[in-house]
DNA sequence: CAATTAATGATATTAATTACTAATAGAGTT
DNA sequence: AACTCTATTAGTAATTAATATCATTAATTG
């Protein structure tokens, strides 16, 4: 079908290096807080005010497909993105809603345990811990506090 | 504060046994497919056509708060509910989008590993595996297939 | 039965994301 | 550099999931 059938691996339609795509990738790399699409948009729009939110979504999808960023789907909320594409796990604070990296080593054995008995072909997994981060613990001595607004 | 301070545990405001709440709970119990709120609504509305979607959402929240059902937040999609409140894990098929139980034992040790070094107070965790379920594997011999529509 | 107020139904609203389309602009070719 | 091809963009509309609002209804308690 494709005209470039010579390429053995994939008939991927050639992607273009647009400045928008570059800016989205840059933004994810410089934000180390597992930013949502909205936070990525804010950073990019500062340098390139005409960019559309739809473009940010599209490029986050494209970059995820290329493996340049990874999507971190966190419990009950917007998708988040991470320039660290090495498999690792996350913890979400239920007070401030921020997402943290967790230094638990990758649990490679889990997938085999699931795959064998059921016949399910496992391609990956995510682990998300829920709790309260150190910062919110000190604030919340006794009184209830709403989500913090820190970046 | 509360008038029923005699109750040692909580000053929970008395909840009422409405037929709507009963029907929502029944629906989650009879649906063993980790139904979304919409699927719960469909089942309940068959018996009680006047019910509002907001009522279903509200009651799923209430039942979750009471621990009678558990909310399963799955990667990239609507929240799902489960009448099995014992901690367990899930796998989502990327073809048919269905969610399956996984018989991996609860990994109690993980939380301690995370809590110690970081000072993060962990209250729970979820593991979601992604892959292709047995049914979709047999269908997808060679050709690409969209999400199946089975209940 | 009457009083209290949790809960409902209907609708409006918000948030996150996707779909659509005409216009634009990468990248390869000449 | 000019030309072609089509991926990509900006802007907007549409969709989906969930929450907020509020007048009305109905479950419990005395």
CSV table of C-alpha atoms (C1' of nucleotides) in Angstrom, one decimal:
chain,number,residue,atom,x,y,z
A,1,UNK,CA,0.0,0.0,0.0
A,2,UNK,CA,2.4,2.7,1.2
A,3,UNK,CA,4.8,4.0,-1.4
A,4,UNK,CA,7.8,3.5,0.9
A,5,UNK,CA,7.4,-0.2,1.4
A,6,UNK,CA,11.2,-0.5,1.3
A,7,UNK,CA,11.2,0.5,5.0
A,8,UNK,CA,11.0,-2.9,6.6
A,9,UNK,CA,9.6,-2.0,10.0
A,10,UNK,CA,6.7,0.4,9.7
A,11,UNK,CA,4.9,2.3,7.1
A,12,UNK,CA,4.7,5.2,9.4
A,13,UNK,CA,3.7,8.3,7.5
A,14,UNK,CA,6.5,10.8,7.7
A,15,UNK,CA,6.2,13.2,10.7
A,16,UNK,CA,7.2,16.8,10.5
A,17,UNK,CA,9.2,18.8,12.9
A,18,UNK,CA,6.9,21.7,13.6
A,19,UNK,CA,7.9,24.4,16.0
A,20,UNK,CA,4.7,23.7,17.9
A,21,UNK,CA,5.7,20.0,18.4
A,22,UNK,CA,9.1,21.0,19.5
A,23,UNK,CA,7.8,23.5,22.0
A,24,UNK,CA,5.4,20.9,23.5
A,25,UNK,CA,8.3,18.4,23.9
A,26,UNK,CA,10.5,21.1,25.4
A,27,UNK,CA,7.8,22.0,27.9
A,28,UNK,CA,7.3,18.4,29.0
A,29,UNK,CA,11.0,18.0,29.5
A,30,UNK,CA,11.4,21.2,31.5
A,31,UNK,CA,8.3,20.5,33.7
A,32,UNK,CA,9.3,17.9,36.2
A,33,UNK,CA,5.9,17.8,37.9
A,34,UNK,CA,4.0,15.3,35.6
A,35,UNK,CA,2.2,18.2,34.0
A,36,UNK,CA,-1.4,18.0,32.7
A,37,UNK,CA,-2.1,19.0,29.1
A,38,UNK,CA,-3.3,22.3,30.5
A,39,UNK,CA,0.0,23.0,32.3
A,40,UNK,CA,1.9,22.1,29.1
A,41,UNK,CA,-0.3,24.5,27.2
A,42,UNK,CA,0.4,27.3,29.6
A,43,UNK,CA,4.1,27.0,29.2
A,44,UNK,CA,4.0,26.7,25.5
A,45,UNK,CA,1.6,29.5,25.0
A,46,UNK,CA,4.0,31.9,26.8
A,47,UNK,CA,6.5,31.5,24.0
A,48,UNK,CA,4.0,30.9,21.2
A,49,UNK,CA,0.7,32.6,22.1
A,50,UNK,CA,-1.2,31.6,19.0
A,51,UNK,CA,-1.0,27.8,19.7
A,52,UNK,CA,-4.2,26.0,20.1
A,53,UNK,CA,-5.1,23.7,22.9
A,54,UNK,CA,-6.0,21.1,20.3
A,55,UNK,CA,-2.5,21.2,19.0
A,56,UNK,CA,-1.1,20.6,22.4
A,57,UNK,CA,-3.3,17.5,22.8
A,58,UNK,CA,-2.5,16.3,19.4
A,59,UNK,CA,1.3,16.6,19.9
A,60,UNK,CA,1.2,15.0,23.3
A,61,UNK,CA,-0.5,12.1,21.7
A,62,UNK,CA,2.0,12.0,18.8
A,63,UNK,CA,5.0,12.2,21.2
A,64,UNK,CA,3.5,9.5,23.4
A,65,UNK,CA,3.1,7.3,20.3
A,66,UNK,CA,6.7,7.9,19.4
A,67,UNK,CA,7.8,7.1,22.9
A,68,UNK,CA,9.3,10.5,23.5
A,69,UNK,CA,7.1,11.2,26.4
A,70,UNK,CA,4.9,8.9,28.4
A,71,UNK,CA,1.3,9.3,29.5
A,72,UNK,CA,0.7,8.8,33.2
A,73,UNK,CA,-3.0,8.1,33.8
A,74,UNK,CA,-3.6,9.0,37.4
A,75,UNK,CA,-6.7,8.0,39.4
A,76,UNK,CA,-9.6,10.3,38.8
A,77,UNK,CA,-8.3,13.3,37.0
A,78,UNK,CA,-6.7,14.6,33.8
A,79,UNK,CA,-4.0,12.7,32.1
A,80,UNK,CA,-0.5,13.7,32.9
A,81,UNK,CA,2.7,13.5,30.9
A,82,UNK,CA,6.3,12.7,31.7
A,83,UNK,CA,9.5,13.1,29.8
A,84,UNK,CA,11.0,10.3,31.8
A,85,UNK,CA,10.0,7.3,29.7
A,86,UNK,CA,11.8,4.7,31.9
A,87,UNK,CA,9.2,2.6,33.6
A,88,UNK,CA,8.6,3.9,37.1
A,89,UNK,CA,5.7,4.4,39.5
A,90,UNK,CA,3.8,7.3,41.0
A,91,UNK,CA,2.2,8.5,44.2
A,92,UNK,CA,-0.6,11.0,44.3
A,93,UNK,CA,-1.3,13.2,47.3
A,94,UNK,CA,-5.0,13.4,48.0
A,95,UNK,CA,-4.5,16.8,49.7
A,96,UNK,CA,-2.6,18.8,47.0
A,97,UNK,CA,-3.3,16.5,44.1
A,98,UNK,CA,0.3,16.6,43.1
A,99,UNK,CA,2.0,13.5,41.6
A,100,UNK,CA,5.4,12.3,42.8
A,101,UNK,CA,7.8,9.8,41.5
A,102,UNK,CA,8.3,6.7,43.6
A,103,UNK,CA,11.7,5.0,43.7
A,104,UNK,CA,10.2,1.5,43.9
A,105,UNK,CA,12.1,-0.7,41.3
A,106,UNK,CA,10.2,-1.9,38.3
A,107,UNK,CA,8.3,-5.0,39.3
A,108,UNK,CA,9.0,-7.1,36.2
A,109,UNK,CA,7.8,-10.3,37.8
A,110,UNK,CA,4.2,-9.1,38.2
A,111,UNK,CA,3.3,-9.4,34.6
A,112,UNK,CA,4.4,-13.0,34.2
A,113,UNK,CA,2.3,-13.9,37.2
A,114,UNK,CA,-0.8,-12.5,35.6
A,115,UNK,CA,-0.1,-13.7,32.0
A,116,UNK,CA,0.3,-17.3,32.7
A,117,UNK,CA,-2.9,-18.4,34.2
A,118,UNK,CA,-5.3,-16.2,32.3
A,119,UNK,CA,-4.0,-16.1,28.7
A,120,UNK,CA,-4.1,-12.4,28.8
A,121,UNK,CA,-1.2,-10.9,26.9
A,122,UNK,CA,0.2,-8.2,29.2
A,123,UNK,CA,2.0,-5.3,27.6
A,124,UNK,CA,2.6,-3.2,30.6
A,125,UNK,CA,1.3,-2.0,33.9
A,126,UNK,CA,1.0,1.0,36.1
A,127,UNK,CA,1.0,1.3,39.9
A,128,UNK,CA,-0.3,4.4,41.6
A,129,UNK,CA,-0.1,4.9,45.3
A,130,UNK,CA,-2.5,7.2,47.1
A,131,UNK,CA,-1.7,9.0,50.3
A,132,UNK,CA,-0.5,12.3,51.8
A,133,UNK,CA,2.8,13.9,50.8
A,134,UNK,CA,5.3,15.1,53.4
A,135,UNK,CA,4.4,18.8,52.8
A,136,UNK,CA,0.7,18.3,53.4
A,137,UNK,CA,1.3,16.3,56.5
A,138,UNK,CA,3.0,19.2,58.3
A,139,UNK,CA,0.2,21.6,57.2
A,140,UNK,CA,-2.6,19.3,58.2
A,141,UNK,CA,-1.8,19.1,61.9
A,142,UNK,CA,-5.4,18.7,63.1
A,143,UNK,CA,-7.4,20.9,60.7
A,144,UNK,CA,-8.6,19.9,57.3
A,145,UNK,CA,-7.0,21.7,54.4
A,146,UNK,CA,-8.1,21.9,50.8
A,147,UNK,CA,-5.8,21.2,47.8
A,148,UNK,CA,-2.8,23.4,47.8
A,149,UNK,CA,-2.1,25.6,44.8
A,150,UNK,CA,1.7,25.3,44.6
A,151,UNK,CA,3.3,24.5,41.2
B,1,UNK,CA,-21.3,19.1,68.0
B,2,UNK,CA,-23.5,16.5,66.5
B,3,UNK,CA,-26.6,15.4,68.4
B,4,UNK,CA,-25.6,11.8,68.3
B,5,UNK,CA,-22.2,12.2,70.0
B,6,UNK,CA,-22.8,8.9,71.7
B,7,UNK,CA,-21.7,7.2,68.5
B,8,UNK,CA,-18.0,6.8,69.2
B,9,UNK,CA,-16.8,6.5,65.7
B,10,UNK,CA,-18.2,9.1,63.4
B,11,UNK,CA,-20.8,11.9,63.4
B,12,UNK,CA,-22.1,10.7,60.1
B,13,UNK,CA,-25.4,12.3,59.2
B,14,UNK,CA,-28.0,9.6,59.0
B,15,UNK,CA,-28.4,8.2,55.5
B,16,UNK,CA,-31.8,7.0,54.2
B,17,UNK,CA,-32.6,3.8,52.4
B,18,UNK,CA,-34.1,5.1,49.2
B,19,UNK,CA,-35.3,2.7,46.5
B,20,UNK,CA,-32.9,4.5,44.1
B,21,UNK,CA,-29.9,3.8,46.3
B,22,UNK,CA,-31.0,0.2,46.7
B,23,UNK,CA,-31.3,-0.2,43.0
B,24,UNK,CA,-27.9,1.3,42.3
B,25,UNK,CA,-26.3,-1.1,44.8
B,26,UNK,CA,-28.2,-4.1,43.3
B,27,UNK,CA,-27.0,-3.1,39.9
B,28,UNK,CA,-23.4,-2.9,40.8
B,29,UNK,CA,-23.7,-6.3,42.6
B,30,UNK,CA,-25.3,-8.0,39.6
B,31,UNK,CA,-22.9,-6.5,37.0
B,32,UNK,CA,-19.6,-8.3,37.3
B,33,UNK,CA,-18.0,-6.3,34.5
B,34,UNK,CA,-16.7,-3.3,36.5
B,35,UNK,CA,-19.5,-1.2,35.1
B,36,UNK,CA,-19.2,2.5,34.5
B,37,UNK,CA,-21.8,4.9,35.9
B,38,UNK,CA,-23.5,4.8,32.6
B,39,UNK,CA,-23.8,1.1,32.6
B,40,UNK,CA,-25.2,1.2,36.1
B,41,UNK,CA,-27.7,3.8,35.0
B,42,UNK,CA,-28.9,1.7,32.1
B,43,UNK,CA,-29.6,-1.2,34.4
B,44,UNK,CA,-31.3,0.8,37.0
B,45,UNK,CA,-33.4,2.8,34.6
B,46,UNK,CA,-34.9,-0.4,33.2
B,47,UNK,CA,-36.6,-0.9,36.5
B,48,UNK,CA,-37.0,2.7,37.6
B,49,UNK,CA,-37.2,4.8,34.4
B,50,UNK,CA,-37.6,8.1,36.2
B,51,UNK,CA,-34.2,7.9,37.8
B,52,UNK,CA,-31.7,10.7,37.0
B,53,UNK,CA,-28.1,10.2,36.0
B,54,UNK,CA,-27.1,12.6,38.8
B,55,UNK,CA,-28.8,10.3,41.3
B,56,UNK,CA,-26.7,7.4,40.0
B,57,UNK,CA,-23.5,9.4,40.3
B,58,UNK,CA,-24.5,10.6,43.8
B,59,UNK,CA,-25.3,7.1,45.0
B,60,UNK,CA,-22.2,5.6,43.6
B,61,UNK,CA,-20.3,8.2,45.6
B,62,UNK,CA,-22.2,7.5,48.7
B,63,UNK,CA,-21.9,3.7,48.4
B,64,UNK,CA,-18.1,4.2,47.8
B,65,UNK,CA,-17.9,6.3,50.9
B,66,UNK,CA,-19.6,3.6,52.9
B,67,UNK,CA,-17.3,1.0,51.5
B,68,UNK,CA,-20.2,-1.0,50.0
B,69,UNK,CA,-18.7,-0.6,46.5
B,70,UNK,CA,-15.3,0.4,45.4
B,71,UNK,CA,-14.3,2.8,42.7
B,72,UNK,CA,-11.8,1.5,40.2
B,73,UNK,CA,-10.1,4.3,38.3
B,74,UNK,CA,-8.8,2.8,35.1
B,75,UNK,CA,-6.3,4.3,32.8
B,76,UNK,CA,-7.8,6.8,30.5
B,77,UNK,CA,-11.6,6.5,30.8
B,78,UNK,CA,-14.6,6.8,33.0
B,79,UNK,CA,-14.5,5.6,36.6
B,80,UNK,CA,-15.8,2.1,37.1
B,81,UNK,CA,-17.4,0.5,40.2
B,82,UNK,CA,-17.0,-2.9,41.7
B,83,UNK,CA,-19.1,-4.7,44.4
B,84,UNK,CA,-16.0,-6.7,45.3
B,85,UNK,CA,-14.4,-4.4,47.9
B,86,UNK,CA,-11.6,-6.7,48.7
B,87,UNK,CA,-8.3,-5.3,47.5
B,88,UNK,CA,-7.5,-6.8,44.1
B,89,UNK,CA,-6.0,-5.7,40.8
B,90,UNK,CA,-7.3,-5.2,37.2
B,91,UNK,CA,-6.3,-5.6,33.6
B,92,UNK,CA,-7.7,-3.6,30.8
B,93,UNK,CA,-7.9,-4.9,27.2
B,94,UNK,CA,-6.9,-2.2,24.8
B,95,UNK,CA,-9.0,-3.8,22.0
B,96,UNK,CA,-12.4,-4.2,23.7
B,97,UNK,CA,-11.7,-1.8,26.6
B,98,UNK,CA,-13.2,-4.3,29.0
B,99,UNK,CA,-11.7,-4.6,32.5
B,100,UNK,CA,-10.9,-8.0,34.1
B,101,UNK,CA,-10.0,-9.1,37.6
B,102,UNK,CA,-6.5,-10.3,38.0
B,103,UNK,CA,-5.7,-13.0,40.6
B,104,UNK,CA,-2.4,-11.6,41.6
B,105,UNK,CA,-2.3,-11.6,45.5
B,106,UNK,CA,-2.4,-8.2,47.2
B,107,UNK,CA,1.1,-6.8,47.3
B,108,UNK,CA,1.1,-5.6,50.8
B,109,UNK,CA,4.9,-5.1,50.9
B,110,UNK,CA,5.0,-2.4,48.2
B,111,UNK,CA,3.5,0.3,50.4
B,112,UNK,CA,6.1,0.0,53.1
B,113,UNK,CA,8.9,0.2,50.5
B,114,UNK,CA,7.6,3.5,49.3
B,115,UNK,CA,6.6,5.0,52.6
B,116,UNK,CA,9.9,4.6,54.4
B,117,UNK,CA,12.4,6.6,52.3
B,118,UNK,CA,10.1,9.5,51.3
B,119,UNK,CA,8.0,10.3,54.3
B,120,UNK,CA,4.9,9.9,52.1
B,121,UNK,CA,2.0,8.4,54.1
B,122,UNK,CA,0.6,5.7,51.8
B,123,UNK,CA,-3.1,4.8,52.2
B,124,UNK,CA,-3.5,2.5,49.3
B,125,UNK,CA,-2.5,1.6,45.8
B,126,UNK,CA,-3.8,0.4,42.5
B,127,UNK,CA,-2.2,-1.7,39.8
B,128,UNK,CA,-3.6,-1.8,36.4
B,129,UNK,CA,-2.2,-4.1,33.7
B,130,UNK,CA,-2.7,-3.2,30.0
B,131,UNK,CA,-2.8,-5.8,27.2
B,132,UNK,CA,-5.0,-7.9,25.1
B,133,UNK,CA,-7.6,-10.3,26.5
B,134,UNK,CA,-7.9,-13.9,25.3
B,135,UNK,CA,-11.1,-13.1,23.3
B,136,UNK,CA,-9.5,-10.3,21.4
B,137,UNK,CA,-6.4,-12.3,20.6
B,138,UNK,CA,-8.3,-15.0,18.7
B,139,UNK,CA,-10.3,-12.3,16.8
B,140,UNK,CA,-7.2,-10.3,15.9
B,141,UNK,CA,-5.4,-12.9,13.9
B,142,UNK,CA,-3.7,-10.5,11.5
B,143,UNK,CA,-6.4,-7.9,11.0
B,144,UNK,CA,-7.0,-4.9,13.2
B,145,UNK,CA,-10.3,-4.9,15.0
B,146,UNK,CA,-12.1,-2.1,16.8
B,147,UNK,CA,-13.4,-2.2,20.4
B,148,UNK,CA,-16.0,-5.0,20.7
B,149,UNK,CA,-19.4,-4.2,22.0
B,150,UNK,CA,-20.2,-7.1,24.2
B,151,UNK,CA,-21.6,-6.6,27.6
C,1,DC,C1',-49.7,12.0,61.6
C,2,DA,C1',-46.5,15.8,61.4
C,3,DA,C1',-41.9,17.6,61.3
C,4,DT,C1',-37.3,17.5,59.7
C,5,DT,C1',-34.1,17.2,56.2
C,6,DA,C1',-31.7,13.7,53.2
C,7,DA,C1',-32.4,12.6,48.8
C,8,DT,C1',-34.3,13.1,44.2
C,9,DG,C1',-35.1,14.8,39.3
C,10,DA,C1',-34.2,18.1,36.1
C,11,DT,C1',-31.3,21.2,34.3
C,12,DA,C1',-27.2,24.0,34.0
C,13,DT,C1',-22.3,24.1,34.3
C,14,DT,C1',-17.6,22.8,34.3
C,15,DA,C1',-13.6,20.2,32.8
C,16,DA,C1',-11.1,17.2,29.7
C,17,DT,C1',-10.8,15.7,25.4
C,18,DT,C1',-11.9,14.8,20.5
C,19,DA,C1',-13.8,16.0,15.9
C,20,DC,C1',-14.0,19.0,12.0
C,21,DT,C1',-12.3,22.0,8.4
C,22,DA,C1',-10.1,25.6,5.7
C,23,DA,C1',-5.6,27.5,5.7
C,24,DT,C1',-0.7,26.9,6.6
C,25,DA,C1',3.8,25.2,6.3
C,26,DG,C1',7.4,21.2,6.6
C,27,DA,C1',10.2,18.4,3.6
C,28,DG,C1',11.4,16.4,-0.5
C,29,DT,C1',12.1,17.2,-5.6
C,30,DT,C1',13.3,19.6,-9.5
D,1,DA,C1',14.2,29.2,-5.1
D,2,DA,C1',10.0,27.5,-7.0
D,3,DC,C1',6.7,23.5,-6.9
D,4,DT,C1',4.2,19.8,-5.0
D,5,DC,C1',2.3,17.0,-1.5
D,6,DT,C1',0.1,16.4,2.6
D,7,DA,C1',1.0,16.5,7.6
D,8,DT,C1',-0.1,19.9,10.7
D,9,DT,C1',-2.2,24.0,12.5
D,10,DA,C1',-5.7,27.3,14.6
D,11,DG,C1',-10.1,27.9,15.7
D,12,DT,C1',-14.3,26.3,16.8
D,13,DA,C1',-17.9,23.0,17.6
D,14,DA,C1',-19.1,18.7,19.7
D,15,DT,C1',-18.7,15.1,23.0
D,16,DT,C1',-18.0,12.9,27.3
D,17,DA,C1',-17.8,12.5,32.3
D,18,DA,C1',-18.9,14.5,36.3
D,19,DT,C1',-20.4,18.2,39.5
D,20,DA,C1',-23.4,22.1,41.1
D,21,DT,C1',-27.8,24.1,41.9
D,22,DC,C1',-32.4,24.1,43.5
D,23,DA,C1',-37.3,23.4,44.0
D,24,DT,C1',-39.8,19.3,45.2
D,25,DT,C1',-40.3,14.7,47.3
D,26,DA,C1',-40.2,11.2,50.5
D,27,DA,C1',-37.6,8.5,54.6
D,28,DT,C1',-37.1,8.5,59.1
D,29,DT,C1',-38.1,9.9,64.0
D,30,DG,C1',-40.9,11.5,67.6
